[in-house]
mmCIF file of C-alpha atoms in Angstrom:
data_model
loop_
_atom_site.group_PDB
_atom_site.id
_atom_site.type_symbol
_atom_site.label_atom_id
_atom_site.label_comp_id
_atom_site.label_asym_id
_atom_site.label_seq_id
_atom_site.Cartn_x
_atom_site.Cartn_y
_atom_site.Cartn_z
ATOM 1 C CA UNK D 1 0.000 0.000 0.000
ATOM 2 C CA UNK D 2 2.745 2.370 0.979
ATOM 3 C CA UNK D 3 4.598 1.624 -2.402
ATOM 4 C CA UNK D 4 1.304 2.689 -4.726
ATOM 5 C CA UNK D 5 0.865 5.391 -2.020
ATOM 6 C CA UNK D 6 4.695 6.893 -3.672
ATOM 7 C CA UNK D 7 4.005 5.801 -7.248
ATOM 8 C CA UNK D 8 0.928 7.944 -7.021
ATOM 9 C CA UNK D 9 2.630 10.666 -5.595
ATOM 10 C CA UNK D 10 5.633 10.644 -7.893
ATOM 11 C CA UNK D 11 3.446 10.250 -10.782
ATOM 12 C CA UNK D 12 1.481 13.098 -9.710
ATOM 13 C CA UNK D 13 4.720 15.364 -9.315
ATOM 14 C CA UNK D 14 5.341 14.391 -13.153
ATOM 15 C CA UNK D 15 1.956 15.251 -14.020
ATOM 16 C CA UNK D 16 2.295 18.353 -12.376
ATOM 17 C CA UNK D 17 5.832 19.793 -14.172
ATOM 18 C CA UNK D 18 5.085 18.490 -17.315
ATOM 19 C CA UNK D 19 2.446 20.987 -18.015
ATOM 20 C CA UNK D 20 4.157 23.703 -16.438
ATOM 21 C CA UNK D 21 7.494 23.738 -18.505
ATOM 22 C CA UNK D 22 5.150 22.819 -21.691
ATOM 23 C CA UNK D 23 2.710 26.145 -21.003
ATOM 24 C CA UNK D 24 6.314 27.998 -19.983
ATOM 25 C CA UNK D 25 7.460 26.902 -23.516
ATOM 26 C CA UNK D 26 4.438 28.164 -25.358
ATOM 27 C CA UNK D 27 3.977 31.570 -23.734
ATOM 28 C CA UNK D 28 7.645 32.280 -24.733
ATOM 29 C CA UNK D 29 6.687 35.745 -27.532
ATOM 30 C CA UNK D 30 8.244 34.455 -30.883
ATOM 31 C CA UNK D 31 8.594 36.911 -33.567
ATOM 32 C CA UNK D 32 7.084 39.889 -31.001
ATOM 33 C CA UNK D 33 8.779 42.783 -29.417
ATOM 34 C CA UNK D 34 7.837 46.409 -28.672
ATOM 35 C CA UNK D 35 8.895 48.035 -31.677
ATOM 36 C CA UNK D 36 6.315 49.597 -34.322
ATOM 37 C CA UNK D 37 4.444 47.659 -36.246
ATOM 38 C CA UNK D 38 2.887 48.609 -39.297
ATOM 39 C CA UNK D 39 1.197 47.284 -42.454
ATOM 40 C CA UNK D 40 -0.264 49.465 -45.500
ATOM 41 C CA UNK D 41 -2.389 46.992 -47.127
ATOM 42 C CA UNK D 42 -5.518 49.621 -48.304
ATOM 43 C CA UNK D 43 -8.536 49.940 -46.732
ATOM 44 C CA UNK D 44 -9.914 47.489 -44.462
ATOM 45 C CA UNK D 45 -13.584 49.077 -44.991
ATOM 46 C CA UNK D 46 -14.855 50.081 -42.115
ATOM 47 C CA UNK D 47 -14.664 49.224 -38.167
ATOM 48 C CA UNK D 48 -17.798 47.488 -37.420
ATOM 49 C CA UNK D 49 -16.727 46.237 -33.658
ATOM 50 C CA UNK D 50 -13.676 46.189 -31.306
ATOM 51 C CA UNK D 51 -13.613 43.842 -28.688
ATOM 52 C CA UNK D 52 -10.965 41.814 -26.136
ATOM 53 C CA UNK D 53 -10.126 38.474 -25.068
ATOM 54 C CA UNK D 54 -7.943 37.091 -22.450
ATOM 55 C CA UNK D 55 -5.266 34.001 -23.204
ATOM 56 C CA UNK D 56 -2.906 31.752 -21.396
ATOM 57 C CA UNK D 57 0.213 33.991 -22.464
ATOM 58 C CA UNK D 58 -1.582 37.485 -24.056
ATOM 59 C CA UNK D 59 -4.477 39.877 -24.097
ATOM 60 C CA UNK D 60 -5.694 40.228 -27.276
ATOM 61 C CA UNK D 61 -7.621 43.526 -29.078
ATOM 62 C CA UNK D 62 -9.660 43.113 -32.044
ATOM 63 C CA UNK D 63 -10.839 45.519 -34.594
ATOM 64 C CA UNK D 64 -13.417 43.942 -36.767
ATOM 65 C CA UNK D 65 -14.234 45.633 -39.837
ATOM 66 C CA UNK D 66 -16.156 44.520 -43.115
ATOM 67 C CA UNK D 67 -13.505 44.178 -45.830
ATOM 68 C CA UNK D 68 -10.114 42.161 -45.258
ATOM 69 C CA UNK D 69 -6.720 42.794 -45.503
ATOM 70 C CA UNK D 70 -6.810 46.547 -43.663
ATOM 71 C CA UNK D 71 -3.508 48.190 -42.727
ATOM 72 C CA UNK D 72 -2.508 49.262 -39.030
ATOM 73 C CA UNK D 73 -0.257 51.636 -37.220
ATOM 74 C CA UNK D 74 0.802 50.226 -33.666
ATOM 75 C CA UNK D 75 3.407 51.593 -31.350
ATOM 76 C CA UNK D 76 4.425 52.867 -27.847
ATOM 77 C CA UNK D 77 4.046 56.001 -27.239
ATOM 78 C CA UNK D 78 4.565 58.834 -24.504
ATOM 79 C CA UNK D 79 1.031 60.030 -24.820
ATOM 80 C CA UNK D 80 -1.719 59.320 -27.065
ATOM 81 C CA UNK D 81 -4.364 61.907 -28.526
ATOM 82 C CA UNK D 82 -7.428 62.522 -29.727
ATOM 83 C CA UNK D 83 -7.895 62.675 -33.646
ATOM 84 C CA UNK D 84 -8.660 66.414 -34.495
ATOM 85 C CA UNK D 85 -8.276 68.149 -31.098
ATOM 86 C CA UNK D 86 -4.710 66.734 -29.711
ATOM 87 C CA UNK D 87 -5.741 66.629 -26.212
ATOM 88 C CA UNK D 88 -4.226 63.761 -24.570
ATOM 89 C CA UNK D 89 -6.477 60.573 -23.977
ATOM 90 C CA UNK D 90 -6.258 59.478 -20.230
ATOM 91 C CA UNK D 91 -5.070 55.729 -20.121
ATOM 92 C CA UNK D 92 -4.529 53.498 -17.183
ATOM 93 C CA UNK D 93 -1.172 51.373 -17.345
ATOM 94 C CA UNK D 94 2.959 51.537 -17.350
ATOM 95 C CA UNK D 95 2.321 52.194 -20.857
ATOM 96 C CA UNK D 96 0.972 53.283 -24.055
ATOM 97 C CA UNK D 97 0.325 51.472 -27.148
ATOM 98 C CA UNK D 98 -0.951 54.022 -29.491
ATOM 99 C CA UNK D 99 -3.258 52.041 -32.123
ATOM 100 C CA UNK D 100 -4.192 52.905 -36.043
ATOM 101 C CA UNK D 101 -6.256 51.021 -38.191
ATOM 102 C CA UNK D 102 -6.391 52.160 -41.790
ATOM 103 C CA UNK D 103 -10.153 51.927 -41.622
ATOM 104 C CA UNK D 104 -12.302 54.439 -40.670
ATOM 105 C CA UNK D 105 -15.790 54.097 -38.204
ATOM 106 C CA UNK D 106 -17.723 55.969 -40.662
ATOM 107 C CA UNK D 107 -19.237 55.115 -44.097
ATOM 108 C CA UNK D 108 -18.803 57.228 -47.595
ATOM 109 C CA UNK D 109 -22.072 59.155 -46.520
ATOM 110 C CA UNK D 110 -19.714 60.242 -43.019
ATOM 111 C CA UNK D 111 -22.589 57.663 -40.960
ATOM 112 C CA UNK D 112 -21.050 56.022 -38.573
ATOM 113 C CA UNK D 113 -20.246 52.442 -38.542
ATOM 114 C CA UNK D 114 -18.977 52.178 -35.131
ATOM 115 C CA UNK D 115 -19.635 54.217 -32.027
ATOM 116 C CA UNK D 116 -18.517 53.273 -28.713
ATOM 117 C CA UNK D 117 -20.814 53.181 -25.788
ATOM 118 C CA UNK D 118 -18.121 55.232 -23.617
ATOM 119 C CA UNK D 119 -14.817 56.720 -25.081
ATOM 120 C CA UNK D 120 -13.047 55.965 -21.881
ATOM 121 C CA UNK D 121 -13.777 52.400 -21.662
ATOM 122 C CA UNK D 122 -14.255 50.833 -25.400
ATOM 123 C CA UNK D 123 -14.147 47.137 -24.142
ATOM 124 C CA UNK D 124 -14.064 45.710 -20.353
ATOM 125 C CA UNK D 125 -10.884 44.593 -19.763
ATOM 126 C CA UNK D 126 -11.580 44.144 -15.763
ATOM 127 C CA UNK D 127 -9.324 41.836 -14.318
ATOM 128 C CA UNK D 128 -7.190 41.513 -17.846
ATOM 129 C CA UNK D 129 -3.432 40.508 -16.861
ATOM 130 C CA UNK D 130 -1.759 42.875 -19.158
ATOM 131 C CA UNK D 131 -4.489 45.013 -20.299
ATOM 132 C CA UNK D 132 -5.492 48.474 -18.159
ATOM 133 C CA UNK D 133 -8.136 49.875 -20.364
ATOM 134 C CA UNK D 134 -9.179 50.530 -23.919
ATOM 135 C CA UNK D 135 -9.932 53.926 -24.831
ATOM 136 C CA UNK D 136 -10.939 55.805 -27.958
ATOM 137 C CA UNK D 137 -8.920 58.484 -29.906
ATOM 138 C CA UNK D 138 -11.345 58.959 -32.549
ATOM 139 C CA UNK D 139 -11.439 58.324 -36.269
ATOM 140 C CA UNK D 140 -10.894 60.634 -38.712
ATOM 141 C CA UNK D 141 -10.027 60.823 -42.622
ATOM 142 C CA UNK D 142 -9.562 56.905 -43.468
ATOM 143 C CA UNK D 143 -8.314 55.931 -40.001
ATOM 144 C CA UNK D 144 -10.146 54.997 -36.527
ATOM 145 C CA UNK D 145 -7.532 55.748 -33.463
ATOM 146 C CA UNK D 146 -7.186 53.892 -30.092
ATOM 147 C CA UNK D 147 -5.415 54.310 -26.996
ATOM 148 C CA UNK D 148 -4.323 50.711 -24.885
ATOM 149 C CA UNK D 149 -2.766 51.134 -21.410
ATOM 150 C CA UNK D 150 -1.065 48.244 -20.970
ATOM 151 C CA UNK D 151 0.634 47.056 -17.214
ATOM 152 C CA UNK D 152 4.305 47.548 -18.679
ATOM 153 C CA UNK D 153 5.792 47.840 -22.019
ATOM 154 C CA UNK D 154 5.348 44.210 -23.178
ATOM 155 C CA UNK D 155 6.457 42.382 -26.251
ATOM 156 C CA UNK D 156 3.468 42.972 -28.907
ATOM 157 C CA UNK D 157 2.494 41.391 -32.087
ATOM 158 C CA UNK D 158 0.054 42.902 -34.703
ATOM 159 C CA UNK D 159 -1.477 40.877 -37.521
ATOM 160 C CA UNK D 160 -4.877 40.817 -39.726
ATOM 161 C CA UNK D 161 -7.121 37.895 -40.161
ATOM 162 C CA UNK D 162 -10.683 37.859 -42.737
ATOM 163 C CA UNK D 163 -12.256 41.141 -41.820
ATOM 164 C CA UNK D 164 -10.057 41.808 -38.599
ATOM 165 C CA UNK D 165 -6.740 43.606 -36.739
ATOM 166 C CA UNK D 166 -5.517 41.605 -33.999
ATOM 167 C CA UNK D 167 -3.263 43.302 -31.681
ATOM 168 C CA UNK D 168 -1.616 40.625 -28.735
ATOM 169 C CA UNK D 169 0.321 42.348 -25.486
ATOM 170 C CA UNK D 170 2.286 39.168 -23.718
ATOM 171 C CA UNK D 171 2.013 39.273 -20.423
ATOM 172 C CA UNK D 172 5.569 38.735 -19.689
ATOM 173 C CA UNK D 173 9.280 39.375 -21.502
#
């Protein structure tokens, strides 16, 4: 009894590291940093959403729009601003990730396509690791303009997918 008692435990102590150095292994940023990012690729068409997720090693921001293929603008910054006015935009965090998309939140007829509930808080991003909040800049003449607070200046990666900008913050160097 005392002999499956240790098995049990030592297979249990396996168990337990396994997963750990695996999840250590994938959470490692490949290919990220905090340098700009940028991508002219035309016109996205128009932001239709933005939204947030949490992950095991990022937060993730997305900018859904109707077309695919739209260009972005993403870097750290001292302060964002507003679009039009240049009055800073009040952001929670370390730092600053000042975020572009090359499609605006208005149609051809200047109707708007996206409207946030509250400037200050575009998406929830309560209890977020990296994430501190989400806050809009405005969108002006082709382009719609965010500001992220983020806990630190983290390794990013930017990238589009059908009909979206994805912007990842690790949560750790």
């Amino acid at each position: 009894m005392r002999r499956v008692a240790l098995a049990v435990a030592a297979a249990l102590v396996v168990l337990s590291v396994v997963p750990a150095t695996a999840t250590a292994a994938a959470c490692e940023p490949v290919d990220w940093g905090s340098s700009l990012k940028t991508a002219v690729n035309g016109s996205g068409g128009t932001v239709t959403d933005i939204r947030s997720g949490q992950h095991e090693c990022f937060d993730r921001l997305v900018i859904d729009t109707h077309l695919a293929g739209g260009g972005y603008y993403v870097r750290y910054t001292d302060e964002v601003t507003h679009v039009g006015s240049g009055e800073p935009v009040p952001l929670r965090g370390g730092a600053k990730l000042f975020v572009m998309a090359y499609s605006p939140s208005y149609d051809e007829n200047f109707d708007p396509t996206y409207t946030p509930a509250d400037p200050a808080e575009v998406v929830d991003v309560t209890g977020y690791r990296t994430f501190r909040q989400v806050a809009w800049a405005g969108s002006w003449e082709g382009t719609t303009d965010l500001g992220l607070g983020v806990r630190a200046q983290l390794p990013f990666r930017v990238f589009t997918l059908p009909d979206r900008i994805v912007v990842d913050v690790a949560h750790q160097w």
